[in-house]
Amino acid sequence: QVQVVESGGGLVQPGGSLRLSCAASGFTFSSFAMSWVRQAPGKGLEWVSDIHDDSSSTYYTDSVKGRFTISRDNAKNTVYLQMNSLKAEDTAAYYCAKARGSSPGVFDYWGQGTQVTVSS
């Protein structure tokens, strides 16, 4: 069955970096767009970033542009989120999501999430 499993979260000081990973299985990874979304404490879900199936295009919410980079390794069935210059407002549970097609859009599978806490 389809599985996406996030890892790499943790506690980091403001200005620090983390790299999140999402290992996927149970589907042809290279045929589907992938996304990262997050949920801060007490808030709703917020879309963070998308990447096309072939990495041809990437998209970011304005608040992370220039600081976060999404990438994927289709040989390893893994999508990454490199997060630099982290801010307290980046504190959230980060989820990896599979799109229904090769371009970003509706999600049909989510992971369990990995917690990122930015604090001194």
N, CA, C and O atoms as a Tinker XYZ file with bonds, in Angstrom:
   480  protein
     1  N      0.827000   -1.180000    0.000000    73     2
     2  CA     0.000000    0.000000    0.000000    64     1     3
     3  C      0.872000    1.244000    0.000000    63     2     4     5
     4  O      2.067000    1.188000    0.291000    81     3
     5  N      0.251000    2.366000   -0.332000    73     3     6
     6  CA     0.982000    3.627000   -0.398000    64     5     7
     7  C      1.405000    4.057000    1.004000    63     6     8     9
     8  O      0.609000    4.063000    1.943000    81     7
     9  N      2.667000    4.412000    1.114000    73     7    10
    10  CA     3.187000    4.949000    2.378000    64     9    11
    11  C      4.130000    6.102000    2.089000    63    10    12    13
    12  O      4.920000    6.059000    1.146000    81    11
    13  N      4.033000    7.133000    2.914000    73    11    14
    14  CA     5.007000    8.216000    2.896000    64    13    15
    15  C      5.402000    8.456000    4.345000    63    14    16    17
    16  O      4.546000    8.633000    5.210000    81    15
    17  N      6.689000    8.460000    4.599000    73    15    18
    18  CA     7.193000    8.528000    5.966000    64    17    19
    19  C      8.209000    9.662000    6.069000    63    18    20    21
    20  O      9.258000    9.642000    5.425000    81    19
    21  N      7.872000   10.648000    6.893000    73    19    22
    22  CA     8.750000   11.799000    7.075000    64    21    23
    23  C      9.773000   11.546000    8.180000    63    22    24    25
    24  O      9.534000   10.770000    9.105000    81    23
    25  N     10.904000   12.209000    8.061000    73    23    26
    26  CA    11.925000   12.170000    9.093000    64    25    27
    27  C     12.761000   13.438000    9.007000    63    26    28    29
    28  O     12.675000   14.194000    8.040000    81    27
    29  N     13.567000   13.653000   10.031000    73    27    30
    30  CA    14.508000   14.771000   10.005000    64    29    31
    31  C     14.134000   15.966000   10.845000    63    30    32    33
    32  O     14.901000   16.925000   10.933000    81    31
    33  N     12.973000   15.928000   11.465000    73    31    34
    34  CA    12.585000   17.050000   12.301000    64    33    35
    35  C     13.399000   17.090000   13.588000    63    34    36    37
    36  O     14.181000   16.183000   13.875000    81    35
    37  N     13.200000   18.152000   14.353000    73    35    38
    38  CA    13.901000   18.290000   15.619000    64    37    39
    39  C     13.861000   19.705000   16.131000    63    38    40    41
    40  O     13.120000   20.550000   15.630000    81    39
    41  N     14.678000   19.950000   17.148000    73    39    42
    42  CA    14.792000   21.268000   17.760000    64    41    43
    43  C     16.010000   21.977000   17.179000    63    42    44    45
    44  O     17.106000   21.418000   17.150000    81    43
    45  N     15.816000   23.198000   16.720000    73    43    46
    46  CA    16.917000   23.958000   16.125000    64    45    47
    47  C     16.792000   25.409000   16.563000    63    46    48    49
    48  O     15.689000   25.909000   16.786000    81    47
    49  N     17.923000   26.074000   16.682000    73    47    50
    50  CA    17.914000   27.478000   17.066000    64    49    51
    51  C     17.537000   28.359000   15.883000    63    50    52    53
    52  O     17.747000   27.982000   14.730000    81    51
    53  N     16.986000   29.522000   16.164000    73    51    54
    54  CA    16.690000   30.460000   15.072000    64    53    55
    55  C     17.946000   30.721000   14.241000    63    54    56    57
    56  O     19.039000   30.913000   14.774000    81    55
    57  N     17.761000   30.721000   12.930000    73    55    58
    58  CA    18.874000   30.884000   12.019000    64    57    59
    59  C     19.513000   29.585000   11.588000    63    58    60    61
    60  O     20.344000   29.565000   10.680000    81    59
    61  N     19.131000   28.510000   12.230000    73    59    62
    62  CA    19.696000   27.210000   11.913000    64    61    63
    63  C     19.051000   26.548000   10.708000    63    62    64    65
    64  O     18.199000   27.130000   10.036000    81    63
    65  N     19.480000   25.314000   10.449000    73    63    66
    66  CA    19.003000   24.566000    9.282000    64    65    67
    67  C     18.596000   23.160000    9.669000    63    66    68    69
    68  O     19.102000   22.588000   10.635000    81    67
    69  N     17.679000   22.619000    8.901000    73    67    70
    70  CA    17.283000   21.218000    8.994000    64    69    71
    71  C     16.975000   20.732000    7.593000    63    70    72    73
    72  O     16.592000   21.513000    6.723000    81    71
    73  N     17.143000   19.456000    7.384000    73    71    74
    74  CA    16.693000   18.836000    6.136000    64    73    75
    75  C     15.708000   17.735000    6.463000    63    74    76    77
    76  O     16.036000   16.769000    7.152000    81    75
    77  N     14.504000   17.894000    5.964000    73    75    78
    78  CA    13.481000   16.879000    6.123000    64    77    79
    79  C     13.532000   15.919000    4.944000    63    78    80    81
    80  O     13.836000   16.309000    3.816000    81    79
    81  N     13.229000   14.663000    5.226000    73    79    82
    82  CA    13.149000   13.641000    4.188000    64    81    83
    83  C     11.792000   12.978000    4.235000    63    82    84    85
    84  O     11.155000   12.902000    5.286000    81    83
    85  N     11.363000   12.502000    3.094000    73    83    86
    86  CA    10.100000   11.771000    2.989000    64    85    87
    87  C     10.340000   10.567000    2.100000    63    86    88    89
    88  O     10.556000   10.699000    0.895000    81    87
    89  N     10.299000    9.402000    2.703000    73    87    90
    90  CA    10.497000    8.155000    1.965000    64    89    91
    91  C      9.148000    7.606000    1.536000    63    90    92    93
    92  O      8.249000    7.426000    2.358000    81    91
    93  N      9.016000    7.345000    0.258000    73    91    94
    94  CA     7.747000    6.892000   -0.300000    64    93    95
    95  C      7.844000    5.450000   -0.781000    63    94    96    97
    96  O      8.906000    4.986000   -1.197000    81    95
    97  N      6.720000    4.754000   -0.717000    73    95    98
    98  CA     6.662000    3.387000   -1.212000    64    97    99
    99  C      5.229000    3.052000   -1.597000    63    98   100   101
   100  O      4.287000    3.744000   -1.213000    81    99
   101  N      5.085000    1.983000   -2.359000    73    99   102
   102  CA     3.758000    1.512000   -2.720000    64   101   103
   103  C      3.153000    2.141000   -3.961000    63   102   104   105
   104  O      2.001000    1.870000   -4.299000    81   103
   105  N      3.926000    2.984000   -4.645000    73   103   106
   106  CA     3.451000    3.589000   -5.892000    64   105   107
   107  C      4.669000    3.977000   -6.731000    63   106   108   109
   108  O      5.800000    3.972000   -6.244000    81   107
   109  N      4.422000    4.309000   -7.988000    73   107   110
   110  CA     5.507000    4.704000   -8.894000    64   109   111
   111  C      5.879000    6.149000   -8.602000    63   110   112   113
   112  O      5.319000    7.077000   -9.186000    81   111
   113  N      6.815000    6.324000   -7.706000    73   111   114
   114  CA     7.165000    7.633000   -7.165000    64   113   115
   115  C      7.462000    8.653000   -8.264000    63   114   116   117
   116  O      7.040000    9.806000   -8.175000    81   115
   117  N      8.180000    8.232000   -9.287000    73   115   118
   118  CA     8.624000    9.158000  -10.329000    64   117   119
   119  C      7.486000    9.688000  -11.198000    63   118   120   121
   120  O      7.715000   10.543000  -12.054000    81   119
   121  N      6.286000    9.204000  -10.996000    73   119   122
   122  CA     5.139000    9.627000  -11.808000    64   121   123
   123  C      4.232000   10.629000  -11.101000    63   122   124   125
   124  O      3.222000   11.056000  -11.660000    81   123
   125  N      4.584000   11.000000   -9.891000    73   123   126
   126  CA     3.687000   11.838000   -9.105000    64   125   127
   127  C      4.395000   13.041000   -8.499000    63   126   128   129
   128  O      5.530000   12.948000   -8.031000    81   127
   129  N      3.695000   14.176000   -8.518000    73   127   130
   130  CA     4.185000   15.338000   -7.798000    64   129   131
   131  C      4.092000   15.083000   -6.297000    63   130   132   133
   132  O      3.291000   14.275000   -5.827000    81   131
   133  N      4.931000   15.792000   -5.574000    73   131   134
   134  CA     4.948000   15.672000   -4.117000    64   133   135
   135  C      4.935000   17.071000   -3.498000    63   134   136   137
   136  O      5.318000   18.060000   -4.124000    81   135
   137  N      4.489000   17.111000   -2.272000    73   135   138
   138  CA     4.358000   18.405000   -1.602000    64   137   139
   139  C      4.747000   18.281000   -0.138000    63   138   140   141
   140  O      4.787000   17.194000    0.439000    81   139
   141  N      5.028000   19.430000    0.428000    73   139   142
   142  CA     5.168000   19.560000    1.874000    64   141   143
   143  C      4.117000   20.552000    2.364000    63   142   144   145
   144  O      3.913000   21.609000    1.767000    81   143
   145  N      3.469000   20.198000    3.441000    73   143   146
   146  CA     2.541000   21.093000    4.111000    64   145   147
   147  C      2.903000   21.091000    5.595000    63   146   148   149
   148  O      3.585000   20.182000    6.069000    81   147
   149  N      2.452000   22.098000    6.318000    73   147   150
   150  CA     2.782000   22.172000    7.736000    64   149   151
   151  C      1.586000   22.650000    8.538000    63   150   152   153
   152  O      0.663000   23.264000    8.004000    81   151
   153  N      1.620000   22.361000    9.821000    73   151   154
   154  CA     0.586000   22.820000   10.726000    64   153   155
   155  C      1.232000   23.301000   12.014000    63   154   156   157
   156  O      1.789000   22.514000   12.779000    81   155
   157  N      1.149000   24.587000   12.237000    73   155   158
   158  CA     1.676000   25.176000   13.456000    64   157   159
   159  C      0.717000   24.921000   14.604000    63   158   160   161
   160  O     -0.470000   24.684000   14.379000    81   159
   161  N      1.215000   24.966000   15.836000    73   159   162
   162  CA     0.349000   24.722000   16.996000    64   161   163
   163  C     -0.862000   25.652000   16.996000    63   162   164   165
   164  O     -0.717000   26.872000   16.908000    81   163
   165  N     -2.038000   25.076000   17.094000    73   163   166
   166  CA    -3.261000   25.853000   17.165000    64   165   167
   167  C     -3.716000   26.483000   15.868000    63   166   168   169
   168  O     -4.649000   27.285000   15.860000    81   167
   169  N     -3.061000   26.125000   14.761000    73   167   170
   170  CA    -3.426000   26.721000   13.473000    64   169   171
   171  C     -3.802000   25.645000   12.468000    63   170   172   173
   172  O     -3.627000   24.454000   12.723000    81   171
   173  N     -4.313000   26.070000   11.336000    73   171   174
   174  CA    -4.702000   25.145000   10.292000    64   173   175
   175  C     -3.533000   24.710000    9.431000    63   174   176   177
   176  O     -2.402000   25.156000    9.626000    81   175
   177  N     -3.815000   23.842000    8.485000    73   175   178
   178  CA    -2.787000   23.367000    7.575000    64   177   179
   179  C     -2.359000   24.487000    6.633000    63   178   180   181
   180  O     -3.183000   25.270000    6.160000    81   179
   181  N     -1.071000   24.548000    6.373000    73   179   182
   182  CA    -0.510000   25.532000    5.452000    64   181   183
   183  C      0.347000   24.823000    4.421000    63   182   184   185
   184  O      1.273000   24.092000    4.770000    81   183
   185  N      0.038000   25.038000    3.151000    73   183   186
   186  CA     0.866000   24.505000    2.088000    64   185   187
   187  C      2.219000   25.206000    2.111000    63   186   188   189
   188  O      2.292000   26.422000    2.287000    81   187
   189  N      3.306000   24.424000    1.930000    73   187   190
   190  CA     4.661000   24.971000    1.964000    64   189   191
   191  C      5.327000   24.942000    0.595000    63   190   192   193
   192  O      5.855000   25.955000    0.136000    81   191
   193  N      5.304000   23.780000   -0.059000    73   191   194
   194  CA     6.065000   23.651000   -1.297000    64   193   195
   195  C      5.594000   22.454000   -2.106000    63   194   196   197
   196  O      5.095000   21.469000   -1.561000    81   195
   197  N      5.764000   22.562000   -3.428000    73   195   198
   198  CA     5.450000   21.487000   -4.371000    64   197   199
   199  C      6.635000   21.223000   -5.272000    63   198   200   201
   200  O      7.469000   22.099000   -5.500000    81   199
   201  N      6.701000   19.999000   -5.784000    73   199   202
   202  CA     7.667000   19.678000   -6.824000    64   201   203
   203  C      7.012000   18.728000   -7.825000    63   202   204   205
   204  O      6.339000   17.771000   -7.442000    81   203
   205  N      7.215000   19.003000   -9.090000    73   203   206
   206  CA     6.678000   18.146000  -10.135000    64   205   207
   207  C      7.352000   16.776000  -10.114000    63   206   208   209
   208  O      8.388000   16.593000   -9.475000    81   207
   209  N      6.758000   15.827000  -10.814000    73   207   210
   210  CA     7.272000   14.458000  -10.817000    64   209   211
   211  C      8.713000   14.375000  -11.289000    63   210   212   213
   212  O      9.494000   13.566000  -10.789000    81   211
   213  N      9.061000   15.213000  -12.252000    73   211   214
   214  CA    10.399000   15.180000  -12.843000    64   213   215
   215  C     11.290000   16.320000  -12.374000    63   214   216   217
   216  O     12.325000   16.594000  -12.983000    81   215
   217  N     10.894000   16.983000  -11.297000    73   215   218
   218  CA    11.635000   18.116000  -10.722000    64   217   219
   219  C     11.708000   19.320000  -11.652000    63   218   220   221
   220  O     12.506000   20.228000  -11.418000    81   219
   221  N     10.894000   19.345000  -12.698000    73   219   222
   222  CA    10.982000   20.433000  -13.674000    64   221   223
   223  C     10.525000   21.768000  -13.102000    63   222   224   225
   224  O     10.970000   22.826000  -13.546000    81   223
   225  N      9.646000   21.714000  -12.128000    73   223   226
   226  CA     9.147000   22.947000  -11.514000    64   225   227
   227  C      8.960000   22.749000  -10.021000    63   226   228   229
   228  O      8.585000   21.677000   -9.548000    81   227
   229  N      9.235000   23.814000   -9.305000    73   227   230
   230  CA     9.017000   23.828000   -7.855000    64   229   231
   231  C      8.264000   25.097000   -7.481000    63   230   232   233
   232  O      8.332000   26.099000   -8.194000    81   231
   233  N      7.565000   25.055000   -6.391000    73   231   234
   234  CA     6.738000   26.170000   -5.949000    64   233   235
   235  C      6.856000   26.286000   -4.425000    63   234   236   237
   236  O      7.036000   25.298000   -3.712000    81   235
   237  N      6.747000   27.540000   -3.959000    73   235   238
   238  CA     6.887000   27.796000   -2.527000    64   237   239
   239  C      5.883000   28.833000   -2.067000    63   238   240   241
   240  O      5.530000   29.748000   -2.812000    81   239
   241  N      5.431000   28.683000   -0.843000    73   239   242
   242  CA     4.659000   29.756000   -0.242000    64   241   243
   243  C      5.588000   30.940000    0.018000    63   242   244   245
   244  O      6.784000   30.756000    0.245000    81   243
   245  N      5.047000   32.133000   -0.014000    73   243   246
   246  CA     5.887000   33.326000    0.055000    64   245   247
   247  C      6.765000   33.362000    1.301000    63   246   248   249
   248  O      7.900000   33.836000    1.242000    81   247
   249  N      6.263000   32.875000    2.409000    73   247   250
   250  CA     6.990000   33.014000    3.670000    64   249   251
   251  C      8.272000   32.176000    3.734000    63   250   252   253
   252  O      9.106000   32.397000    4.612000    81   251
   253  N      8.439000   31.223000    2.818000    73   251   254
   254  CA     9.640000   30.380000    2.854000    64   253   255
   255  C     10.526000   30.569000    1.628000    63   254   256   257
   256  O     11.610000   29.991000    1.557000    81   255
   257  N     10.085000   31.363000    0.672000    73   255   258
   258  CA    10.887000   31.574000   -0.536000    64   257   259
   259  C     12.256000   32.131000   -0.188000    63   258   260   261
   260  O     12.380000   33.063000    0.607000    81   259
   261  N     13.275000   31.550000   -0.790000    73   259   262
   262  CA    14.640000   31.978000   -0.524000    64   261   263
   263  C     15.269000   31.305000    0.673000    63   262   264   265
   264  O     16.478000   31.409000    0.879000    81   263
   265  N     14.468000   30.616000    1.467000    73   263   266
   266  CA    14.999000   29.924000    2.652000    64   265   267
   267  C     14.865000   28.410000    2.553000    63   266   268   269
   268  O     15.741000   27.678000    3.013000    81   267
   269  N     13.779000   27.938000    1.960000    73   267   270
   270  CA    13.526000   26.503000    1.827000    64   269   271
   271  C     13.755000   26.067000    0.383000    63   270   272   273
   272  O     13.528000   26.826000   -0.558000    81   271
   273  N     14.212000   24.823000    0.235000    73   271   274
   274  CA    14.386000   24.230000   -1.088000    64   273   275
   275  C     13.831000   22.819000   -1.095000    63   274   276   277
   276  O     14.231000   21.979000   -0.289000    81   275
   277  N     12.912000   22.566000   -2.004000    73   275   278
   278  CA    12.373000   21.218000   -2.171000    64   277   279
   279  C     13.145000   20.526000   -3.290000    63   278   280   281
   280  O     13.509000   21.151000   -4.286000    81   279
   281  N     13.388000   19.237000   -3.114000    73   279   282
   282  CA    14.060000   18.448000   -4.148000    64   281   283
   283  C     13.604000   17.006000   -4.019000    63   282   284   285
   284  O     12.951000   16.631000   -3.045000    81   283
   285  N     13.949000   16.216000   -4.995000    73   283   286
   286  CA    13.578000   14.800000   -4.954000    64   285   287
   287  C     14.634000   13.972000   -5.633000    63   286   288   289
   288  O     15.347000   14.443000   -6.519000    81   287
   289  N     14.724000   12.725000   -5.204000    73   287   290
   290  CA    15.604000   11.737000   -5.823000    64   289   291
   291  C     14.712000   10.567000   -6.216000    63   290   292   293
   292  O     14.360000    9.739000   -5.376000    81   291
   293  N     14.351000   10.502000   -7.481000    73   291   294
   294  CA    13.424000    9.461000   -7.919000    64   293   295
   295  C     14.037000    8.074000   -7.852000    63   294   296   297
   296  O     13.312000    7.081000   -7.786000    81   295
   297  N     15.344000    7.992000   -7.867000    73   295   298
   298  CA    16.004000    6.688000   -7.728000    64   297   299
   299  C     15.870000    6.165000   -6.301000    63   298   300   301
   300  O     15.894000    4.956000   -6.071000    81   299
   301  N     15.728000    7.078000   -5.349000    73   299   302
   302  CA    15.603000    6.691000   -3.953000    64   301   303
   303  C     14.179000    6.815000   -3.424000    63   302   304   305
   304  O     13.925000    6.563000   -2.246000    81   303
   305  N     13.250000    7.207000   -4.298000    73   303   306
   306  CA    11.851000    7.376000   -3.878000    64   305   307
   307  C     11.734000    8.306000   -2.669000    63   306   308   309
   308  O     10.993000    8.029000   -1.726000    81   307
   309  N     12.464000    9.389000   -2.714000    73   307   310
   310  CA    12.533000   10.287000   -1.571000    64   309   311
   311  C     12.417000   11.737000   -2.015000    63   310   312   313
   312  O     12.988000   12.142000   -3.028000    81   311
   313  N     11.670000   12.507000   -1.242000    73   311   314
   314  CA    11.580000   13.950000   -1.448000    64   313   315
   315  C     12.148000   14.628000   -0.198000    63   314   316   317
   316  O     11.998000   14.137000    0.921000    81   315
   317  N     12.793000   15.754000   -0.420000    73   315   318
   318  CA    13.477000   16.464000    0.649000    64   317   319
   319  C     12.950000   17.894000    0.788000    63   318   320   321
   320  O     12.402000   18.472000   -0.150000    81   319
   321  N     13.132000   18.434000    1.970000    73   319   322
   322  CA    12.894000   19.854000    2.178000    64   321   323
   323  C     14.074000   20.399000    2.979000    63   322   324   325
   324  O     14.196000   20.140000    4.176000    81   323
   325  N     14.929000   21.144000    2.314000    73   323   326
   326  CA    16.049000   21.794000    2.977000    64   325   327
   327  C     15.565000   23.130000    3.520000    63   326   328   329
   328  O     15.088000   23.985000    2.774000    81   327
   329  N     15.694000   23.293000    4.817000    73   327   330
   330  CA    15.188000   24.500000    5.473000    64   329   331
   331  C     16.350000   25.251000    6.097000    63   330   332   333
   332  O     17.007000   24.749000    7.009000    81   331
   333  N     16.599000   26.445000    5.608000    73   331   334
   334  CA    17.674000   27.292000    6.114000    64   333   335
   335  C     17.099000   28.558000    6.740000    63   334   336   337
   336  O     15.935000   28.897000    6.525000    81   335
   337  N     17.917000   29.240000    7.506000    73   335   338
   338  CA    17.513000   30.502000    8.150000    64   337   339
   339  C     16.173000   30.348000    8.856000    63   338   340   341
   340  O     15.266000   31.161000    8.681000    81   339
   341  N     16.065000   29.313000    9.639000    73   339   342
   342  CA    14.791000   29.001000   10.283000    64   341   343
   343  C     14.389000   30.070000   11.284000    63   342   344   345
   344  O     15.223000   30.665000   11.966000    81   343
   345  N     13.086000   30.291000   11.348000    73   343   346
   346  CA    12.505000   31.275000   12.237000    64   345   347
   347  C     11.537000   30.593000   13.199000    63   346   348   349
   348  O     11.079000   29.478000   12.948000    81   347
   349  N     11.233000   31.268000   14.294000    73   347   350
   350  CA    10.298000   30.703000   15.261000    64   349   351
   351  C      8.963000   30.372000   14.611000    63   350   352   353
   352  O      8.310000   29.392000   14.971000    81   351
   353  N      8.566000   31.196000   13.655000    73   351   354
   354  CA     7.276000   30.968000   12.997000    64   353   355
   355  C      7.273000   29.777000   12.058000    63   354   356   357
   356  O      6.230000   29.426000   11.505000    81   355
   357  N      8.429000   29.148000   11.870000    73   355   358
   358  CA     8.479000   27.900000   11.091000    64   357   359
   359  C      8.167000   26.686000   11.957000    63   358   360   361
   360  O      8.045000   25.574000   11.443000    81   359
   361  N      8.036000   26.889000   13.264000    73   359   362
   362  CA     7.698000   25.783000   14.159000    64   361   363
   363  C      6.359000   25.185000   13.762000    63   362   364   365
   364  O      5.349000   25.885000   13.693000    81   363
   365  N      6.363000   23.887000   13.502000    73   363   366
   366  CA     5.158000   23.211000   13.028000    64   365   367
   367  C      5.436000   21.728000   12.867000    63   366   368   369
   368  O      6.582000   21.280000   12.892000    81   367
   369  N      4.359000   20.985000   12.703000    73   367   370
   370  CA     4.478000   19.615000   12.222000    64   369   371
   371  C      4.488000   19.676000   10.702000    63   370   372   373
   372  O      3.617000   20.297000   10.092000    81   371
   373  N      5.464000   19.038000   10.100000    73   371   374
   374  CA     5.625000   19.069000    8.646000    64   373   375
   375  C      5.194000   17.720000    8.071000    63   374   376   377
   376  O      5.620000   16.661000    8.533000    81   375
   377  N      4.348000   17.787000    7.062000    73   375   378
   378  CA     3.810000   16.595000    6.433000    64   377   379
   379  C      4.198000   16.535000    4.963000    63   378   380   381
   380  O      4.228000   17.544000    4.259000    81   379
   381  N      4.491000   15.326000    4.528000    73   379   382
   382  CA     4.742000   15.045000    3.125000    64   381   383
   383  C      3.438000   14.523000    2.526000    63   382   384   385
   384  O      2.722000   13.742000    3.153000    81   383
   385  N      3.142000   14.965000    1.310000    73   383   386
   386  CA     1.892000   14.543000    0.683000    64   385   387
   387  C      2.118000   14.176000   -0.774000    63   386   388   389
   388  O      2.901000   14.813000   -1.478000    81   387
   389  N      1.430000   13.157000   -1.204000    73   387   390
   390  CA     1.493000   12.692000   -2.588000    64   389   391
   391  C      0.332000   13.321000   -3.375000    63   390   392   393
   392  O     -0.809000   13.340000   -2.915000    81   391
   393  N      0.647000   13.826000   -4.555000    73   391   394
   394  CA    -0.396000   14.351000   -5.436000    64   393   395
   395  C     -1.060000   13.216000   -6.200000    63   394   396   397
   396  O     -0.548000   12.097000   -6.251000    81   395
   397  N     -2.206000   13.522000   -6.789000    73   395   398
   398  CA    -2.915000   12.510000   -7.561000    64   397   399
   399  C     -2.312000   12.325000   -8.954000    63   398   400   401
   400  O     -2.579000   11.329000   -9.627000    81   399
   401  N     -1.491000   13.299000   -9.381000    73   399   402
   402  CA    -0.912000   13.204000  -10.712000    64   401   403
   403  C      0.504000   13.731000  -10.753000    63   402   404   405
   404  O      1.135000   13.937000   -9.717000    81   403
   405  N      0.993000   13.945000  -11.944000    73   403   406
   406  CA     2.379000   14.374000  -12.116000    64   405   407
   407  C      2.591000   15.839000  -11.775000    63   406   408   409
   408  O      3.716000   16.263000  -11.513000    81   407
   409  N      1.521000   16.605000  -11.778000    73   407   410
   410  CA     1.591000   18.017000  -11.408000    64   409   411
   411  C      0.954000   18.205000  -10.033000    63   410   412   413
   412  O      0.079000   17.438000   -9.631000    81   411
   413  N      1.402000   19.223000   -9.327000    73   411   414
   414  CA     0.826000   19.471000   -7.998000    64   413   415
   415  C     -0.669000   19.747000   -8.081000    63   414   416   417
   416  O     -1.165000   20.307000   -9.059000    81   415
   417  N     -1.369000   19.342000   -7.037000    73   415   418
   418  CA    -2.804000   19.573000   -7.012000    64   417   419
   419  C     -3.399000   18.917000   -5.804000    63   418   420   421
   420  O     -2.909000   19.113000   -4.692000    81   419
   421  N     -4.420000   18.159000   -5.983000    73   419   422
   422  CA    -5.079000   17.493000   -4.861000    64   421   423
   423  C     -4.169000   16.387000   -4.324000    63   422   424   425
   424  O     -3.559000   15.630000   -5.079000    81   423
   425  N     -4.100000   16.323000   -2.986000    73   423   426
   426  CA    -3.317000   15.283000   -2.333000    64   425   427
   427  C     -4.212000   14.079000   -2.086000    63   426   428   429
   428  O     -5.402000   14.225000   -1.809000    81   427
   429  N     -3.624000   12.873000   -2.189000    73   427   430
   430  CA    -4.412000   11.707000   -1.837000    64   429   431
   431  C     -3.795000   10.855000   -0.734000    63   430   432   433
   432  O     -4.472000    9.992000   -0.176000    81   431
   433  N     -2.540000   11.077000   -0.413000    73   431   434
   434  CA    -1.913000   10.371000    0.701000    64   433   435
   435  C     -1.002000   11.320000    1.467000    63   434   436   437
   436  O     -0.318000   12.166000    0.890000    81   435
   437  N     -1.014000   11.151000    2.780000    73   435   438
   438  CA    -0.212000   11.974000    3.675000    64   437   439
   439  C      0.610000   11.078000    4.588000    63   438   440   441
   440  O      0.270000    9.918000    4.821000    81   439
   441  N      1.696000   11.641000    5.100000    73   439   442
   442  CA     2.448000   10.935000    6.120000    64   441   443
   443  C      1.967000   11.304000    7.512000    63   442   444   445
   444  O      0.981000   12.023000    7.676000    81   443
   445  N      2.681000   10.799000    8.514000    73   443   446
   446  CA     2.325000   11.055000    9.906000    64   445   447
   447  C      2.919000   12.365000   10.412000    63   446   448   449
   448  O      2.496000   12.879000   11.448000    81   447
   449  N      3.885000   12.901000    9.696000    73   447   450
   450  CA     4.456000   14.183000   10.063000    64   449   451
   451  C      5.721000   14.065000   10.880000    63   450   452   453
   452  O      5.975000   13.046000   11.523000    81   451
   453  N      6.513000   15.128000   10.846000    73   451   454
   454  CA     7.702000   15.249000   11.665000    64   453   455
   455  C      7.715000   16.649000   12.259000    63   454   456   457
   456  O      7.450000   17.629000   11.562000    81   455
   457  N      8.021000   16.740000   13.543000    73   455   458
   458  CA     7.926000   18.011000   14.247000    64   457   459
   459  C      9.207000   18.821000   14.091000    63   458   460   461
   460  O     10.311000   18.309000   14.276000    81   459
   461  N      9.038000   20.077000   13.752000    73   459   462
   462  CA    10.146000   21.032000   13.690000    64   461   463
   463  C      9.871000   22.123000   14.725000    63   462   464   465
   464  O      8.825000   22.772000   14.694000    81   463
   465  N     10.805000   22.312000   15.626000    73   463   466
   466  CA    10.679000   23.350000   16.640000    64   465   467
   467  C     11.879000   24.286000   16.544000    63   466   468   469
   468  O     13.026000   23.861000   16.674000    81   467
   469  N     11.598000   25.549000   16.317000    73   467   470
   470  CA    12.649000   26.554000   16.205000    64   469   471
   471  C     12.588000   27.427000   17.456000    63   470   472   473
   472  O     11.646000   28.194000   17.654000    81   471
   473  N     13.601000   27.293000   18.284000    73   471   474
   474  CA    13.594000   27.994000   19.570000    64   473   475
   475  C     15.009000   28.101000   20.111000    63   474   476   477
   476  O     15.845000   27.224000   19.893000    81   475
   477  N     15.258000   29.186000   20.817000    73   475   478
   478  CA    16.555000   29.352000   21.467000    64   477   479
   479  C     16.498000   28.833000   22.899000    63   478   480
   480  O     17.498000   28.886000   23.615000    81   479
